[in-house]
Short mmCIF file of C-alpha atoms in Angstrom, two decimals:
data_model
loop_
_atom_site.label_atom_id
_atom_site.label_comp_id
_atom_site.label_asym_id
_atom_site.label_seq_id
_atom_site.Cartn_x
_atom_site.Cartn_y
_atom_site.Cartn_z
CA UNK A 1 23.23 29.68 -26.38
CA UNK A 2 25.29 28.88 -23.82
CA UNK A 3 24.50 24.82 -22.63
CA UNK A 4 25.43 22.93 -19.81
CA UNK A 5 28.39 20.34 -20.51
CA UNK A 6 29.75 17.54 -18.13
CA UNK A 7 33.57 17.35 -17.62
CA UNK A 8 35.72 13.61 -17.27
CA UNK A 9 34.17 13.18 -14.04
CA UNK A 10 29.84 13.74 -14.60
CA UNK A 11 30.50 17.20 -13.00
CA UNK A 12 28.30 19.44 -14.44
CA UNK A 13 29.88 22.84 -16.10
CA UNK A 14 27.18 25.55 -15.53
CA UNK A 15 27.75 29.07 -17.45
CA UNK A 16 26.41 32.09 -15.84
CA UNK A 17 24.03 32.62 -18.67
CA UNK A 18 22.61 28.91 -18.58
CA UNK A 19 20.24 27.08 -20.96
CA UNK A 20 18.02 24.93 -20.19
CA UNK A 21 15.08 22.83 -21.85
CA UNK A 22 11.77 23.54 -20.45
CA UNK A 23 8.34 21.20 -21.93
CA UNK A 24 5.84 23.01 -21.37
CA UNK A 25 3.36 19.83 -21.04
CA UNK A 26 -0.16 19.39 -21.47
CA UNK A 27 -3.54 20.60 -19.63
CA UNK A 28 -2.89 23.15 -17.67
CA UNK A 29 1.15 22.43 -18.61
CA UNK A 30 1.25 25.70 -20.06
CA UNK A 31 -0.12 28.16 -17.24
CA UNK A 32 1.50 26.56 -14.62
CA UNK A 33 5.00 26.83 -16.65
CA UNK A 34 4.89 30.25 -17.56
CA UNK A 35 4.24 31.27 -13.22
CA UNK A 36 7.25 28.34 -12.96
CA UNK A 37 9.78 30.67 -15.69
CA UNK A 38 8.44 34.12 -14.14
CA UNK A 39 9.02 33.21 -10.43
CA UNK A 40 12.59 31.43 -11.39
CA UNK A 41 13.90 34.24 -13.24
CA UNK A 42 12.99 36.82 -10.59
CA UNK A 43 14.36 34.58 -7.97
CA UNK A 44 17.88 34.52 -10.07
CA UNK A 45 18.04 38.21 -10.74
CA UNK A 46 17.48 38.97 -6.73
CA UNK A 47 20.38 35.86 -5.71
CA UNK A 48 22.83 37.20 -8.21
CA UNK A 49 21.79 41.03 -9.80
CA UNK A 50 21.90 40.12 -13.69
CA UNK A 51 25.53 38.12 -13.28
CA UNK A 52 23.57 34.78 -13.14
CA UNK A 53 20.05 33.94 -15.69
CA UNK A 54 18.55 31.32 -17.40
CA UNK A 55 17.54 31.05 -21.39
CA UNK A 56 14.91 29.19 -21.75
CA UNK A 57 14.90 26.43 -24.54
CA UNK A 58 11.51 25.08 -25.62
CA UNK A 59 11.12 22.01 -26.32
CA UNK A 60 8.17 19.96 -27.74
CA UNK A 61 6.44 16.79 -26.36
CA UNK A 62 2.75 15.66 -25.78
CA UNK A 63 -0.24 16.79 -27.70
CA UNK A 64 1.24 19.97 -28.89
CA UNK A 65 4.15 17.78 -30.76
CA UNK A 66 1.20 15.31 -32.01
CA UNK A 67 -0.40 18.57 -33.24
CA UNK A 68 2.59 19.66 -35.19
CA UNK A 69 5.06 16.23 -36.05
CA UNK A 70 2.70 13.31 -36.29
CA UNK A 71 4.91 11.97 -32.85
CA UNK A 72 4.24 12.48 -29.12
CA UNK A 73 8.02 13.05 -28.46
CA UNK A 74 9.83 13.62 -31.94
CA UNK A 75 13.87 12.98 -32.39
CA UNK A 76 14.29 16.37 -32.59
CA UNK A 77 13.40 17.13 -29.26
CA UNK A 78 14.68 13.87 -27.86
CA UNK A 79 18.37 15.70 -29.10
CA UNK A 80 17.49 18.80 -27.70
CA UNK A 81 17.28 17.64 -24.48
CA UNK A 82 20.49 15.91 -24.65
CA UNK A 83 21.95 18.68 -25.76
CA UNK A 84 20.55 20.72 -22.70
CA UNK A 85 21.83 17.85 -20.26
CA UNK A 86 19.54 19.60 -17.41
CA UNK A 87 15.74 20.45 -18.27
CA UNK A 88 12.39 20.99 -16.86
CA UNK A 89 8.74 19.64 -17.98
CA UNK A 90 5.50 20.01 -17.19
CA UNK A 91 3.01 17.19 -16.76
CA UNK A 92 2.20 15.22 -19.78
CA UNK A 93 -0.42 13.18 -21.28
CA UNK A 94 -0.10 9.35 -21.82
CA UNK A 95 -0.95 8.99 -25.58
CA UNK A 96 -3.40 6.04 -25.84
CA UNK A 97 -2.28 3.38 -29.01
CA UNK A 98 0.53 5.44 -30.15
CA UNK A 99 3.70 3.20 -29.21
CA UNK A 100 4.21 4.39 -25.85
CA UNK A 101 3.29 3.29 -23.18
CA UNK A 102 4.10 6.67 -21.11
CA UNK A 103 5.82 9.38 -22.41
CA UNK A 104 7.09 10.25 -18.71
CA UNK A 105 8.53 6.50 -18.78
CA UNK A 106 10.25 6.73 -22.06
CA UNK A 107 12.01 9.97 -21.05
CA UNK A 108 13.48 8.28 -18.35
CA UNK A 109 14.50 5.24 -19.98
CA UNK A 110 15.93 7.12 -22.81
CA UNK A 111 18.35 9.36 -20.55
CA UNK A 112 18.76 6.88 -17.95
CA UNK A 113 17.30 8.69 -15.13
CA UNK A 114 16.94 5.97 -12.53
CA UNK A 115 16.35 8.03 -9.70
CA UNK A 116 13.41 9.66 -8.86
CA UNK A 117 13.69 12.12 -6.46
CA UNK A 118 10.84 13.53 -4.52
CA UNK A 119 11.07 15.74 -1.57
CA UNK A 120 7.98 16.32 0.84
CA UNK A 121 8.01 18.85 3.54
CA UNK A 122 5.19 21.12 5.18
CA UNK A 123 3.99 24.36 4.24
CA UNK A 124 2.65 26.34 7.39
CA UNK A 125 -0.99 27.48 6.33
CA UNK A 126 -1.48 24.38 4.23
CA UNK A 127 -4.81 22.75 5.52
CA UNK A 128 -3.30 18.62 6.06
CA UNK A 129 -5.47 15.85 7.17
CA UNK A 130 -2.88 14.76 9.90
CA UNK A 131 -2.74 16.39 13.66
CA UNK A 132 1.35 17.02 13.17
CA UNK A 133 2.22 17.88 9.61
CA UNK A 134 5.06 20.14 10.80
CA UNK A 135 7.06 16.10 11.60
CA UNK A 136 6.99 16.01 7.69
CA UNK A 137 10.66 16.22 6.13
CA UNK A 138 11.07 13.33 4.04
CA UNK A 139 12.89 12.57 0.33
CA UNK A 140 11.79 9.49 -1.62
CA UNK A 141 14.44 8.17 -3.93
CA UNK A 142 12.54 5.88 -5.80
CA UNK A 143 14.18 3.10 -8.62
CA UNK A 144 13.15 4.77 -12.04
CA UNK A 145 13.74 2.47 -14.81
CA UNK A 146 13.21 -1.53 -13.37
CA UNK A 147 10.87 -3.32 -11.51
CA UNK A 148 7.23 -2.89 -12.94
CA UNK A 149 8.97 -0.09 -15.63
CA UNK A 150 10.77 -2.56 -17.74
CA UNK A 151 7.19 -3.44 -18.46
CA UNK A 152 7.01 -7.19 -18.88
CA UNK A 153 3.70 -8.43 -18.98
CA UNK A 154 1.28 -10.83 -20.99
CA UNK A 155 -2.52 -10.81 -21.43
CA UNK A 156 -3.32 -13.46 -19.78
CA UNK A 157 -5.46 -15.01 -22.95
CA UNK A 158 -2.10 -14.19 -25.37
CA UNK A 159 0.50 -16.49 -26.90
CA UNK A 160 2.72 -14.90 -24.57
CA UNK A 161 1.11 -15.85 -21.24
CA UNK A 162 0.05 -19.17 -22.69
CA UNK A 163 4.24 -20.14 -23.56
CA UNK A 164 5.10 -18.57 -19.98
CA UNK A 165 2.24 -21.11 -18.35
CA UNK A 166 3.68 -24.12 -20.14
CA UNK A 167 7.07 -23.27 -19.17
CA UNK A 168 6.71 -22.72 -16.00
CA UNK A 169 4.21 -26.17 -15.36
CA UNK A 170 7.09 -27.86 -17.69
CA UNK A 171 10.31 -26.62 -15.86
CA UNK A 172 9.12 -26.07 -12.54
CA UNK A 173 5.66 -28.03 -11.88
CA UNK A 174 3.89 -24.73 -11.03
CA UNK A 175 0.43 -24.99 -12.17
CA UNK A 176 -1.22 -21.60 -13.30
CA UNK A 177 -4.92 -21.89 -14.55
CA UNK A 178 -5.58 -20.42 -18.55
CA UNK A 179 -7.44 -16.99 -16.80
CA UNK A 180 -3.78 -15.99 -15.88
CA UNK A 181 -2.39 -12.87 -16.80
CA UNK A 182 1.86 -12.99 -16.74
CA UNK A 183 3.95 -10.24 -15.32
CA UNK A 184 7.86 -10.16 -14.48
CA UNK A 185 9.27 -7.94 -12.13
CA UNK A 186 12.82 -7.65 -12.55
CA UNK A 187 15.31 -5.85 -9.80
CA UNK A 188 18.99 -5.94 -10.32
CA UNK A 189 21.92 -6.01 -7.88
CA UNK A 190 23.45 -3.10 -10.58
CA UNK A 191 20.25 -0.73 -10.09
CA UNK A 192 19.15 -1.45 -7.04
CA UNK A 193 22.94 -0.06 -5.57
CA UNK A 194 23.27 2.68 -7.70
CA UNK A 195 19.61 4.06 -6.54
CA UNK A 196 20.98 3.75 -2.99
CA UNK A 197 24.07 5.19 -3.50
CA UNK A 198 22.51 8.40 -4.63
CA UNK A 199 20.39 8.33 -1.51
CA UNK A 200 22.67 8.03 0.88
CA UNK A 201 25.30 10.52 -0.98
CA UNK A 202 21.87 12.92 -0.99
CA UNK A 203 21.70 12.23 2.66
CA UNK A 204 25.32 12.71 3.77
CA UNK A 205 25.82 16.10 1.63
CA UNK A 206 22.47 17.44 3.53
CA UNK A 207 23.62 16.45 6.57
CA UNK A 208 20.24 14.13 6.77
CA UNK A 209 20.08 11.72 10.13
CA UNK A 210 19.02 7.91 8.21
CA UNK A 211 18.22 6.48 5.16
CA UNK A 212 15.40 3.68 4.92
CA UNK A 213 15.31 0.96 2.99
CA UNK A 214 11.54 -0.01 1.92
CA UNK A 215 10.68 -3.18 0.30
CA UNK A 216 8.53 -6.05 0.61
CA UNK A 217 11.03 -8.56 1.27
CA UNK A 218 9.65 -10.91 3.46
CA UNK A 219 7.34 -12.17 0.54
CA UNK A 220 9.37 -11.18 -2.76
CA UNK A 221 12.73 -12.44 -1.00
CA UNK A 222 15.12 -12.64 -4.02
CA UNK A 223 13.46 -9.50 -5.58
CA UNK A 224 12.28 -6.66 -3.19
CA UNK A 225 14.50 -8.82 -0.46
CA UNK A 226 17.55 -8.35 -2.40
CA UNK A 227 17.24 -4.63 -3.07
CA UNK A 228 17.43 -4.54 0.73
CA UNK A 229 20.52 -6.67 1.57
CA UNK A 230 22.14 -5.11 -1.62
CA UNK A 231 21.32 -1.50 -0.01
CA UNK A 232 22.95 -2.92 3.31
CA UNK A 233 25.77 -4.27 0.96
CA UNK A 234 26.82 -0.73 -1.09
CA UNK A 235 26.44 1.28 2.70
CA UNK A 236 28.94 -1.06 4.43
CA UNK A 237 31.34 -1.18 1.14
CA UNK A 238 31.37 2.08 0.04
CA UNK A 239 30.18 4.37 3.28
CA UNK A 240 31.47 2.45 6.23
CA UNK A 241 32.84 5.08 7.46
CA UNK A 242 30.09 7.05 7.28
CA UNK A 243 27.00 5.00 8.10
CA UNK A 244 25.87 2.30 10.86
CA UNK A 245 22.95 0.24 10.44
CA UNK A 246 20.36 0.24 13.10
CA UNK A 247 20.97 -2.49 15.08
CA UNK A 248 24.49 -0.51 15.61
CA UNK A 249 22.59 2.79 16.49
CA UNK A 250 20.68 0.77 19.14
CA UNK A 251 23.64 -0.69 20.81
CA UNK A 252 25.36 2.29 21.51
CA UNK A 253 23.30 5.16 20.45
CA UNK A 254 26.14 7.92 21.68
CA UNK A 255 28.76 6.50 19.55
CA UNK A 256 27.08 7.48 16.64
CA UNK A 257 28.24 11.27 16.13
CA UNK A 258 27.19 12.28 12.84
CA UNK A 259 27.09 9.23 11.05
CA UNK A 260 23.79 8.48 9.29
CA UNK A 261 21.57 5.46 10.42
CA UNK A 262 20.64 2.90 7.25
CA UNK A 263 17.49 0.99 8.46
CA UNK A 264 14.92 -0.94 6.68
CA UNK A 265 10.97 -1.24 6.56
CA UNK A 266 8.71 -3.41 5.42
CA UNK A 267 6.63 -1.51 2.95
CA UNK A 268 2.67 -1.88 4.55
CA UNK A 269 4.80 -1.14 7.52
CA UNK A 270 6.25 1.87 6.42
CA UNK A 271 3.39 3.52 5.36
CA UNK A 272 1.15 3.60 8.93
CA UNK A 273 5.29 4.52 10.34
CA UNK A 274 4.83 7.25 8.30
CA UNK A 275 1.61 7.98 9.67
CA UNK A 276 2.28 7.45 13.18
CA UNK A 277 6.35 7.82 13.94
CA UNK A 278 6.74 10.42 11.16
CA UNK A 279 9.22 12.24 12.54
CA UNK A 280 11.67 9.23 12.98
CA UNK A 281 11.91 8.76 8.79
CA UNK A 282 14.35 11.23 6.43
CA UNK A 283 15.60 9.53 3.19
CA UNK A 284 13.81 6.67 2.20
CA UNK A 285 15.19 4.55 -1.09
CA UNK A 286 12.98 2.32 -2.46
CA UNK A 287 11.87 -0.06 -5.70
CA UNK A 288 9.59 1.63 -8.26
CA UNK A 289 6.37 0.41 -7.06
CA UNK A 290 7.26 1.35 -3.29
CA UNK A 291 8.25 4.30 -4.32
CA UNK A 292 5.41 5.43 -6.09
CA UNK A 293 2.97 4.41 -3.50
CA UNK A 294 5.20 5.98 -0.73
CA UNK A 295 5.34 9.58 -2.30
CA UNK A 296 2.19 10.08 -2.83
CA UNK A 297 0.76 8.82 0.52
CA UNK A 298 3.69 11.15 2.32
CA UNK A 299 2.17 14.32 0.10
CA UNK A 300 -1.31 13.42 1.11
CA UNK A 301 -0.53 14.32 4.67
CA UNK A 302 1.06 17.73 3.66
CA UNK A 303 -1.45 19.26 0.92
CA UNK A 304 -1.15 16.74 -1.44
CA UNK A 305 0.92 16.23 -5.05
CA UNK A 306 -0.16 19.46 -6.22
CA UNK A 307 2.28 20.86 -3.79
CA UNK A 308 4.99 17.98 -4.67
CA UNK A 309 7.76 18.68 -6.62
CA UNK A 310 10.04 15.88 -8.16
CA UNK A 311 12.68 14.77 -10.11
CA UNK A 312 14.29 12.10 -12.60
CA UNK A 313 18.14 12.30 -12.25
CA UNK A 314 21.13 9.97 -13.89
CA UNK A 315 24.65 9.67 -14.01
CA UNK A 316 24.62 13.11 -16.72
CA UNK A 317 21.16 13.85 -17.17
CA UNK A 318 18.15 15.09 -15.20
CA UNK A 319 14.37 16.23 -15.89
CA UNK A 320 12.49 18.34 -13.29
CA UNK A 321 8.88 17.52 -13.27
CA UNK A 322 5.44 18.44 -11.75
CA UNK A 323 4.25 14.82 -10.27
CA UNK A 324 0.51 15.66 -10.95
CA UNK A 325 -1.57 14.78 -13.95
CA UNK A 326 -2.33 17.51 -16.72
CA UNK A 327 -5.98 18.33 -15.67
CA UNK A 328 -7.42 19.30 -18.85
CA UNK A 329 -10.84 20.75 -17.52
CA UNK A 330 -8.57 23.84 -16.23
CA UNK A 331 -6.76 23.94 -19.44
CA UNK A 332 -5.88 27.94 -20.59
CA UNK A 333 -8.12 29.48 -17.36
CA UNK A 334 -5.37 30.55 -15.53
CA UNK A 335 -6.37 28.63 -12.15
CA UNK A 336 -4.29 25.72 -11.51
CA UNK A 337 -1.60 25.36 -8.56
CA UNK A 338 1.96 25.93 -9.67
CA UNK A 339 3.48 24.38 -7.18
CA UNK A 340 4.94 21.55 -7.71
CA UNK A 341 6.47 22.76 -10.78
CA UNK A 342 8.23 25.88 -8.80
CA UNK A 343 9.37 24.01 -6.30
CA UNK A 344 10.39 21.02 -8.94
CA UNK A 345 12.51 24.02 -10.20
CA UNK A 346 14.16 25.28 -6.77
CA UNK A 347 15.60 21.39 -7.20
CA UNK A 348 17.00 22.15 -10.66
CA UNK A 349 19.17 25.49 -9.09
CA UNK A 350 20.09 23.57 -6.76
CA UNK A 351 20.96 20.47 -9.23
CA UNK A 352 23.15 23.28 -10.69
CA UNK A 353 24.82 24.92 -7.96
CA UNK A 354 22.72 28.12 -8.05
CA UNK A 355 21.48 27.43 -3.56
CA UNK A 356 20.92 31.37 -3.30
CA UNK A 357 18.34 31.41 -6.05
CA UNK A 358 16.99 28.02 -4.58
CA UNK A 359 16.20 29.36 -1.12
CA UNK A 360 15.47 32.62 -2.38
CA UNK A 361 12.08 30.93 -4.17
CA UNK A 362 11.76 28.37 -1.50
CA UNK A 363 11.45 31.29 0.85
CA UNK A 364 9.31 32.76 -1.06
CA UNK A 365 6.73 29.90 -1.55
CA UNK A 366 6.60 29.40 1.92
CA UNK A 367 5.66 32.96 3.13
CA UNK A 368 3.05 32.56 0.39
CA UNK A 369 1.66 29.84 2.19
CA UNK A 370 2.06 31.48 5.14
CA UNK A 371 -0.01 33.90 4.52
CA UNK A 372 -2.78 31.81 2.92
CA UNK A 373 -2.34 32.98 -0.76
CA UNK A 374 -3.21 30.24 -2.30
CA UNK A 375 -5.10 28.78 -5.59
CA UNK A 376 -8.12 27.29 -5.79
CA UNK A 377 -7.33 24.04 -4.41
CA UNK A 378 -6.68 25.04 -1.21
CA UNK A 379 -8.51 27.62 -1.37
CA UNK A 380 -11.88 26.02 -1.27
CA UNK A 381 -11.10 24.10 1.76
CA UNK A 382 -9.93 26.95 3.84
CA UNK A 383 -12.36 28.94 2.52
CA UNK A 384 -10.85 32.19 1.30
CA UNK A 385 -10.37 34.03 -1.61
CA UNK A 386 -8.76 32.08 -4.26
CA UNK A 387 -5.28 33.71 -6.50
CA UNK A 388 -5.02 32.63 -10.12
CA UNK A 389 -2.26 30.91 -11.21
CA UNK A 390 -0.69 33.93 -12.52
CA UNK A 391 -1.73 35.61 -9.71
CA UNK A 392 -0.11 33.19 -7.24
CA UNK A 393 3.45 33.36 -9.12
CA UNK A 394 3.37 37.48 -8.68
CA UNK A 395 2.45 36.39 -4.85
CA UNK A 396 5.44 34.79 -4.72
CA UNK A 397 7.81 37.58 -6.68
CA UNK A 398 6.82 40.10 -3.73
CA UNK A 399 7.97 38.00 -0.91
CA UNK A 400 11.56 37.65 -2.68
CA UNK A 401 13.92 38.73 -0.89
CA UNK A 402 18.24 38.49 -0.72
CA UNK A 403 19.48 36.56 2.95
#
């Protein structure tokens, strides 16, 4: 097999004949995969005429590893994706009392894959519960590993919260009653900057016009507050020369040439701006929680997540993931939307350099929609005929074709 490697400088090496990891996930992880592996390999053999492909590396996690190891994600697979450096999942379950809290978290902790990347654009044909969908063309980088992922809480009737309490009446004279649950939400200066680093490097290699910052900062000031001013902080440092801040942009708008505008919202605020000035937002970086809210809400207006694709990128490694749950009651019928994880894969080609492929299949999804071949979730609400899931990917395959 031919694997992915990273030279002196994170730059990833990518043979022609690639590997890469692929978990096929629970639910309805495995239909929705196998239309994902079909309509990537077709789109690969019309960019590039058998010099470029993919082997695909299975790797085990979920309830088919439980089945088979005793673990949700064993050793052996957590190597195997380190070995792949660049790999591709479908959704997974959240084992109940089995040492993780999510498998989806532990991944990301594990390969330090603080940024979660989540694009949301419109789909002509797709029905949308907003008047303008079309204004949608936004990319969430959302924080991936602090904030309310490192996971520090206490019951509030444990020895935990109870020590926490006392402290904080004994060193500070606040006064918490005994019903009070504990929870610490940690953001670092570190993090925070790296997250919007990516964001706006994202933004100026795709030529995007501004890059939010969303927090809550009027009320969390030295948390969610910080992650703005330390945003501001890494854009004046390290992309002067390529950035102005807002208050710039509205002092002399024609001076701004190509340079990309770093703003900030308030997060309740951002979400009815999203609503109402959609067109106005591009990149928006945010902490985990924000971010989390934020991408879903912006899918809602465009079809929703089973249309969403996403991401979990580091420094070396990165996981491609469908954002939506594993929907067991369509488990093995051939009938769920594939989406998100196809178009969570036309971000992996282009994570590896492979654009023509990308486009190719993005192309191709969106003359699917086009022409209203869709599964059953949208198909019920527009009221037409409704493809498989298999049936859907083949959809897809026809409309391929080279620029």
């Amino acid at each position: 097999m031919a694997y992915i490697t990273i030279d002196s400088d994170n730059k990833l090496k990518v043979p022609n004949k690639a590997t890469i990891g692929y978990i096929e996930g629970d639910g309805i992880g495995p239909d929705i995969t196998k239309a994902m592996i079909n309509t990537v390999n077709a789109s690969i053999e019309v960019a590039y005429s058998g010099e470029r492909s993919i082997e695909w590396e299975k790797i085990m996690a979920g309830e088919e590893a439980f089945e088979k190891t005793g673990e949700h994600l064993p050793k052996d697979s957590l190597k195997q994706i380190e070995k792949c450096v660049v790999s591709i999942k479908g959704p997974l379950t959240t084992p109940i009392g089995q040492g993780f809290r999510s498998l989806n978290v532990t991944l990301r902790q594990q390969f330090d894959l603080y940024a979660n990347v989540r694009p949301v654009k419109y789909f002509p044909g797709v029905p949308s519960p907003v008047v303008h969908p079309e204004n949608m063309n936004m990319v969430v980088f959302r924080e991936n590993t602090e904030d309310l992922y490192s996971g520090i809480e206490w019951k509030y009737d444990s020895e935990g919260a109870k020590k926490v309490r006392e402290f904080l009446s004994q060193q500070f004279g606040i006064s918490l009653t005994d019903d009070t649950g504990i929870g610490i939400k940690p953001i670092s200066k570190f993090k925070s900057q790296r997250l919007v680093r990516k964001a706006i490097e994202f933004a100026i290699a795709n030529r995007r016009r501004s890059v939010t910052l969303m927090h809550k900062g009027n009320i969390m000031k030295y948390t969610e507050g910080a992650f703005k001013d330390w945003g501001y902080e890494i854009a004046k440092n390290e992309f002067g020369q390529q950035t102005v801040t807002e208050d710039e942009y509205l002092q002399n708008p024609d001076a701004m040439g190509d340079r990309i505008v770093i703003k900030d919202r308030i997060a309740d605020n951002m979400f009815q701006q999203a609503l109402t000035r959609t067109a106005e937002y591009d990149v928006i970086a945010a902490p985990n929680l924000n971010g989390d809210y934020i991408s879903d809400a912006l899918a809602a207006q465009v079809g929703g997540i089973g249309i969403a694709p996403g991401a979990n990128i580091g420094d070396v490694y990165a996981i491609f993931e469908a954002v939506h749950g594993t929907a067991p009651k369509y488990a093995g019928m051939d009938v769920a939307n594939p989406t998100s994880l196809i178009l969570s894969a036309t971000m992996l080609l282009r994570h590896i350099g492979w654009t023509e492929a990308a486009d190719i299949l993005d192309n191709a999804v969106t003359a699917c929609y086009k022409d209203q071949k869709v599964t059953q979730d949208l198909a019920r609400i527009l009221n037409i005929r409704a493809l498989k899931c298999s049936e859907f990917g083949d959809e897809i395959i026809k409309r391929m074709k080279k620029e």
